[in-house]
Amino acid sequence: MRTHVALDADSLIWRYLGDRRFVMSICRAVSLQMLHPAIASATHEFSLVRQRVFVHKRRTAPCIIRAAYESDFDEVRLIRYAHDHFRSQTPDGTRYHALNPAIFFFEHATYVDALFACVEFFFDGLDDDGREQLYRETCEWYRRYGISDRLMPATVGEFYEYFDEALATQLDPNPGYDWYREQLLRPDDWYFKKLPAAAVRAIQHPVACTYLGIEPSDSDRRALTWYATRLRAIDQLSPTRNIFPDQVVPSVLAARARS
């Protein structure tokens, strides 16, 4: 039986998810998403701005994030309604539907992985208890979409067992990387593009690095560490600068103000 947890001012997910540093970390998730043939094909075919993956994410990321702060709002219903229409076939003829739980949960899992990477790179990391708490909160976040959670692992350890298996069996660089490889290495819109190119390489998942044909260098990792230190200093001087503009995600601003 699934245990429900509260998403509120005391939750870890409220602390991290509404921070612009998580948005920058989404570039890690997007690279893995564009390795999934169905997700890449749906993004390419149904985005309002064709062939601009980070313009698409600028529009959708606030809705996805807001779902963790508000359980009942129009964008959650819109996410489900929109995905119900995302059905077609990949270039090799394989048919897909975006609300297939296996596809929908995999996309969510890339955001969960990016969130843990964000906490590790941009904050102070978490101990084992904190990682389990944050993972349980991401499960509650996912349930708000109303999609079957039968594939959702119960613990963070089981999650990464699932994720490693999914990355080993579900991915294919074509056609997504043919369309988006250059953008994935140099995000070109919104907060995504504020992350230096060297840091973008350093934050990528190792599986994405292999498919992208890159090997992050020590210099890349130092660039990510330097940038994380810089943002942490800015946050200490003026915490509100790291919060989304209130016209984008109003509940994030209110939640952070209460915490």
One Martini backbone bead per residue (centre of mass of N, CA, C, O) as a GRO file, in nm:
protein
  259
    1MET     BB    1   0.095   0.037   0.024
    2ARG     BB    2   0.067   0.361  -0.023
    3THR     BB    3   0.238   0.646   0.099
    4HIS     BB    4   0.142   0.950   0.195
    5VAL     BB    5   0.264   1.283   0.146
    6ALA     BB    6   0.354   1.598   0.225
    7LEU     BB    7   0.324   1.907   0.038
    8ASP     BB    8   0.523   2.156   0.189
    9ALA     BB    9   0.715   2.373   0.375
   10ASP     BB   10   0.861   2.092   0.493
   11SER     BB   11   0.952   2.013   0.221
   12LEU     BB   12   1.200   1.941  -0.007
   13ILE     BB   13   1.066   1.999  -0.282
   14TRP     BB   14   1.005   2.301  -0.219
   15ARG     BB   15   1.301   2.389  -0.191
   16TYR     BB   16   1.407   2.290  -0.495
   17LEU     BB   17   1.203   2.305  -0.745
   18GLY     BB   18   1.167   2.641  -0.743
   19ASP     BB   19   1.451   2.658  -0.847
   20ARG     BB   20   1.657   2.761  -1.102
   21ARG     BB   21   1.858   2.520  -1.073
   22PHE     BB   22   1.660   2.309  -1.171
   23VAL     BB   23   1.617   2.414  -1.453
   24MET     BB   24   1.910   2.375  -1.542
   25SER     BB   25   1.899   2.057  -1.483
   26ILE     BB   26   1.702   1.974  -1.717
   27CYS     BB   27   1.915   1.914  -1.935
   28ARG     BB   28   1.955   1.624  -1.836
   29ALA     BB   29   1.668   1.520  -1.898
   30VAL     BB   30   1.643   1.594  -2.202
   31SER     BB   31   1.860   1.406  -2.313
   32LEU     BB   32   1.707   1.147  -2.229
   33GLN     BB   33   1.440   1.203  -2.375
   34MET     BB   34   1.584   1.218  -2.670
   35LEU     BB   35   1.640   0.893  -2.643
   36HIS     BB   36   1.336   0.861  -2.662
   37PRO     BB   37   1.151   0.800  -2.929
   38ALA     BB   38   0.868   0.896  -2.834
   39ILE     BB   39   0.943   1.166  -2.702
   40ALA     BB   40   1.093   1.288  -2.943
   41SER     BB   41   0.857   1.269  -3.146
   42ALA     BB   42   0.650   1.436  -2.986
   43THR     BB   43   0.816   1.692  -2.965
   44HIS     BB   44   0.854   1.734  -3.274
   45GLU     BB   45   0.537   1.726  -3.354
   46PHE     BB   46   0.382   1.902  -3.093
   47SER     BB   47   0.523   2.149  -3.078
   48LEU     BB   48   0.473   2.483  -3.114
   49VAL     BB   49   0.792   2.493  -3.146
   50ARG     BB   50   0.977   2.380  -3.377
   51GLN     BB   51   1.296   2.260  -3.301
   52ARG     BB   52   1.261   2.381  -2.981
   53VAL     BB   53   1.309   2.237  -2.690
   54PHE     BB   54   1.350   2.486  -2.481
   55VAL     BB   55   1.094   2.632  -2.550
   56HIS     BB   56   0.909   2.404  -2.465
   57LYS     BB   57   1.016   2.389  -2.165
   58ARG     BB   58   0.936   2.676  -2.085
   59ARG     BB   59   0.627   2.605  -2.100
   60THR     BB   60   0.620   2.324  -1.921
   61ALA     BB   61   0.785   2.343  -1.653
   62PRO     BB   62   0.593   2.512  -1.470
   63CYS     BB   63   0.368   2.298  -1.465
   64ILE     BB   64   0.529   2.067  -1.342
   65ILE     BB   65   0.617   2.218  -1.085
   66ARG     BB   66   0.339   2.315  -0.980
   67ALA     BB   67   0.229   2.029  -0.904
   68ALA     BB   68   0.392   2.034  -0.620
   69TYR     BB   69   0.213   2.295  -0.503
   70GLU     BB   70  -0.053   2.201  -0.666
   71SER     BB   71  -0.323   1.970  -0.687
   72ASP     BB   72  -0.543   2.196  -0.812
   73PHE     BB   73  -0.512   2.269  -1.153
   74ASP     BB   74  -0.535   2.337  -1.485
   75GLU     BB   75  -0.251   2.226  -1.582
   76VAL     BB   76  -0.289   1.933  -1.504
   77ARG     BB   77  -0.523   1.886  -1.697
   78LEU     BB   78  -0.366   1.982  -1.948
   79ILE     BB   79  -0.150   1.770  -1.952
   80ARG     BB   80  -0.343   1.534  -1.998
   81TYR     BB   81  -0.492   1.640  -2.246
   82ALA     BB   82  -0.249   1.676  -2.431
   83HIS     BB   83  -0.131   1.382  -2.412
   84ASP     BB   84  -0.382   1.243  -2.541
   85HIS     BB   85  -0.286   1.368  -2.838
   86PHE     BB   86  -0.007   1.207  -2.817
   87ARG     BB   87  -0.032   1.034  -3.116
   88SER     BB   88   0.176   0.803  -3.303
   89GLN     BB   89   0.492   0.772  -3.479
   90THR     BB   90   0.779   0.664  -3.541
   91PRO     BB   91   0.998   0.644  -3.803
   92ASP     BB   92   0.979   0.309  -3.772
   93GLY     BB   93   0.647   0.271  -3.689
   94THR     BB   94   0.611   0.308  -3.394
   95ARG     BB   95   0.370   0.320  -3.168
   96TYR     BB   96   0.227   0.594  -2.965
   97HIS     BB   97   0.145   0.706  -2.621
   98ALA     BB   98   0.192   0.948  -2.378
   99LEU     BB   99  -0.005   0.786  -2.153
  100ASN     BB  100   0.180   0.577  -2.123
  101PRO     BB  101   0.314   0.479  -1.832
  102ALA     BB  102   0.603   0.412  -1.933
  103ILE     BB  103   0.652   0.692  -2.060
  104PHE     BB  104   0.559   0.892  -1.840
  105PHE     BB  105   0.747   0.786  -1.615
  106PHE     BB  106   1.015   0.825  -1.753
  107GLU     BB  107   1.001   1.129  -1.771
  108HIS     BB  108   0.978   1.174  -1.470
  109ALA     BB  109   1.247   1.032  -1.396
  110THR     BB  110   1.430   1.249  -1.522
  111TYR     BB  111   1.348   1.465  -1.310
  112VAL     BB  112   1.439   1.317  -1.061
  113ASP     BB  113   1.733   1.290  -1.139
  114ALA     BB  114   1.777   1.599  -1.170
  115LEU     BB  115   1.711   1.672  -0.878
  116PHE     BB  116   1.941   1.513  -0.746
  117ALA     BB  117   2.163   1.657  -0.902
  118CYS     BB  118   2.101   1.940  -0.802
  119VAL     BB  119   2.151   1.888  -0.501
  120GLU     BB  120   2.446   1.796  -0.541
  121PHE     BB  121   2.564   2.047  -0.709
  122PHE     BB  122   2.398   2.319  -0.575
  123PHE     BB  123   2.415   2.201  -0.299
  124ASP     BB  124   2.468   1.973  -0.011
  125GLY     BB  125   2.299   1.753  -0.020
  126LEU     BB  126   2.214   1.418   0.106
  127ASP     BB  127   2.114   1.198   0.303
  128ASP     BB  128   1.953   0.906   0.320
  129ASP     BB  129   1.693   1.020   0.445
  130GLY     BB  130   1.662   1.256   0.248
  131ARG     BB  131   1.637   1.088  -0.012
  132GLU     BB  132   1.384   0.936   0.071
  133GLN     BB  133   1.205   1.179   0.115
  134LEU     BB  134   1.228   1.301  -0.167
  135TYR     BB  135   1.123   1.058  -0.319
  136ARG     BB  136   0.842   1.044  -0.191
  137GLU     BB  137   0.766   1.327  -0.301
  138THR     BB  138   0.785   1.252  -0.605
  139CYS     BB  139   0.551   1.054  -0.593
  140GLU     BB  140   0.334   1.260  -0.521
  141TRP     BB  141   0.376   1.433  -0.767
  142TYR     BB  142   0.294   1.214  -0.975
  143ARG     BB  143  -0.001   1.152  -0.875
  144ARG     BB  144  -0.127   1.430  -0.977
  145TYR     BB  145  -0.177   1.325  -1.278
  146GLY     BB  146  -0.339   1.038  -1.280
  147ILE     BB  147  -0.134   0.816  -1.327
  148SER     BB  148  -0.016   0.529  -1.326
  149ASP     BB  149   0.192   0.377  -1.042
  150ARG     BB  150   0.298   0.077  -1.096
  151LEU     BB  151   0.612   0.161  -1.175
  152MET     BB  152   0.666   0.282  -0.899
  153PRO     BB  153   0.893   0.292  -0.683
  154ALA     BB  154   0.942   0.284  -0.326
  155THR     BB  155   1.250   0.350  -0.357
  156VAL     BB  156   1.547   0.489  -0.440
  157GLY     BB  157   1.690   0.228  -0.507
  158GLU     BB  158   1.466   0.115  -0.695
  159PHE     BB  159   1.468   0.347  -0.889
  160TYR     BB  160   1.763   0.303  -1.000
  161GLU     BB  161   1.706   0.028  -1.107
  162TYR     BB  162   1.494   0.112  -1.307
  163PHE     BB  163   1.660   0.334  -1.456
  164ASP     BB  164   1.891   0.158  -1.558
  165GLU     BB  165   1.708  -0.031  -1.722
  166ALA     BB  166   1.579   0.181  -1.904
  167LEU     BB  167   1.849   0.288  -2.027
  168ALA     BB  168   1.926  -0.004  -2.146
  169THR     BB  169   1.624  -0.062  -2.317
  170GLN     BB  170   1.471   0.230  -2.435
  171LEU     BB  171   1.700   0.344  -2.613
  172ASP     BB  172   1.759   0.591  -2.887
  173PRO     BB  173   1.922   0.829  -3.085
  174ASN     BB  174   1.689   0.770  -3.282
  175PRO     BB  175   1.597   1.091  -3.381
  176GLY     BB  176   1.674   1.300  -3.155
  177TYR     BB  177   1.982   1.371  -3.208
  178ASP     BB  178   1.944   1.475  -3.496
  179TRP     BB  179   1.766   1.725  -3.393
  180TYR     BB  180   1.915   1.810  -3.077
  181ARG     BB  181   2.220   1.803  -3.001
  182GLU     BB  182   2.311   2.102  -3.001
  183GLN     BB  183   2.105   2.197  -2.786
  184LEU     BB  184   2.193   2.007  -2.550
  185LEU     BB  185   2.488   2.153  -2.532
  186ARG     BB  186   2.322   2.446  -2.607
  187PRO     BB  187   2.120   2.603  -2.451
  188ASP     BB  188   1.863   2.862  -2.590
  189ASP     BB  189   1.675   2.909  -2.318
  190TRP     BB  190   1.635   3.069  -2.058
  191TYR     BB  191   1.780   2.928  -1.787
  192PHE     BB  192   1.930   2.714  -1.949
  193LYS     BB  193   2.147   2.923  -2.086
  194LYS     BB  194   2.308   2.997  -1.809
  195LEU     BB  195   2.460   2.745  -1.848
  196PRO     BB  196   2.751   2.658  -1.905
  197ALA     BB  197   2.883   2.448  -2.131
  198ALA     BB  198   3.066   2.293  -1.933
  199ALA     BB  199   2.835   2.236  -1.727
  200VAL     BB  200   2.654   2.079  -1.917
  201ARG     BB  201   2.849   1.843  -1.951
  202ALA     BB  202   2.879   1.772  -1.640
  203ILE     BB  203   2.552   1.716  -1.588
  204GLN     BB  204   2.539   1.475  -1.740
  205HIS     BB  205   2.453   1.174  -1.805
  206PRO     BB  206   2.644   0.907  -1.883
  207VAL     BB  207   2.458   0.801  -2.107
  208ALA     BB  208   2.442   1.064  -2.267
  209CYS     BB  209   2.743   1.095  -2.318
  210THR     BB  210   2.775   0.850  -2.497
  211TYR     BB  211   2.571   0.941  -2.721
  212LEU     BB  212   2.708   1.235  -2.757
  213GLY     BB  213   3.029   1.203  -2.751
  214ILE     BB  214   3.121   1.264  -2.448
  215GLU     BB  215   3.383   1.381  -2.201
  216PRO     BB  216   3.403   1.501  -1.918
  217SER     BB  217   3.608   1.718  -1.769
  218ASP     BB  218   3.771   1.864  -1.520
  219SER     BB  219   3.699   2.145  -1.623
  220ASP     BB  220   3.395   2.103  -1.630
  221ARG     BB  221   3.361   2.037  -1.326
  222ARG     BB  222   3.477   2.305  -1.227
  223ALA     BB  223   3.263   2.484  -1.361
  224LEU     BB  224   3.025   2.372  -1.199
  225THR     BB  225   3.134   2.437  -0.918
  226TRP     BB  226   3.168   2.741  -0.959
  227TYR     BB  227   2.872   2.804  -1.032
  228ALA     BB  228   2.745   2.694  -0.775
  229THR     BB  229   2.893   2.887  -0.583
  230ARG     BB  230   2.783   3.147  -0.704
  231LEU     BB  231   2.479   3.089  -0.657
  232ARG     BB  232   2.497   3.053  -0.353
  233ALA     BB  233   2.590   3.343  -0.293
  234ILE     BB  234   2.344   3.484  -0.414
  235ASP     BB  235   2.133   3.346  -0.233
  236GLN     BB  236   2.243   3.462   0.039
  237LEU     BB  237   2.195   3.765  -0.043
  238SER     BB  238   1.924   3.684  -0.248
  239PRO     BB  239   1.685   3.452  -0.244
  240THR     BB  240   1.463   3.566  -0.455
  241ARG     BB  241   1.645   3.528  -0.719
  242ASN     BB  242   1.571   3.198  -0.724
  243ILE     BB  243   1.287   3.267  -0.805
  244PHE     BB  244   1.028   3.259  -0.968
  245PRO     BB  245   0.830   3.440  -1.123
  246ASP     BB  246   0.507   3.502  -1.020
  247GLN     BB  247   0.383   3.478  -1.318
  248VAL     BB  248   0.466   3.174  -1.347
  249VAL     BB  249   0.485   3.064  -1.019
  250PRO     BB  250   0.306   3.161  -0.760
  251SER     BB  251   0.324   2.920  -0.553
  252VAL     BB  252   0.628   2.925  -0.513
  253LEU     BB  253   0.656   3.198  -0.379
  254ALA     BB  254   0.463   3.145  -0.143
  255ALA     BB  255   0.605   2.893  -0.030
  256ARG     BB  256   0.886   3.021   0.022
  257ALA     BB  257   0.778   3.245   0.213
  258ARG     BB  258   0.670   3.028   0.435
  259SER     BB  259   0.957   2.863   0.485
   0.00000   0.00000   0.00000
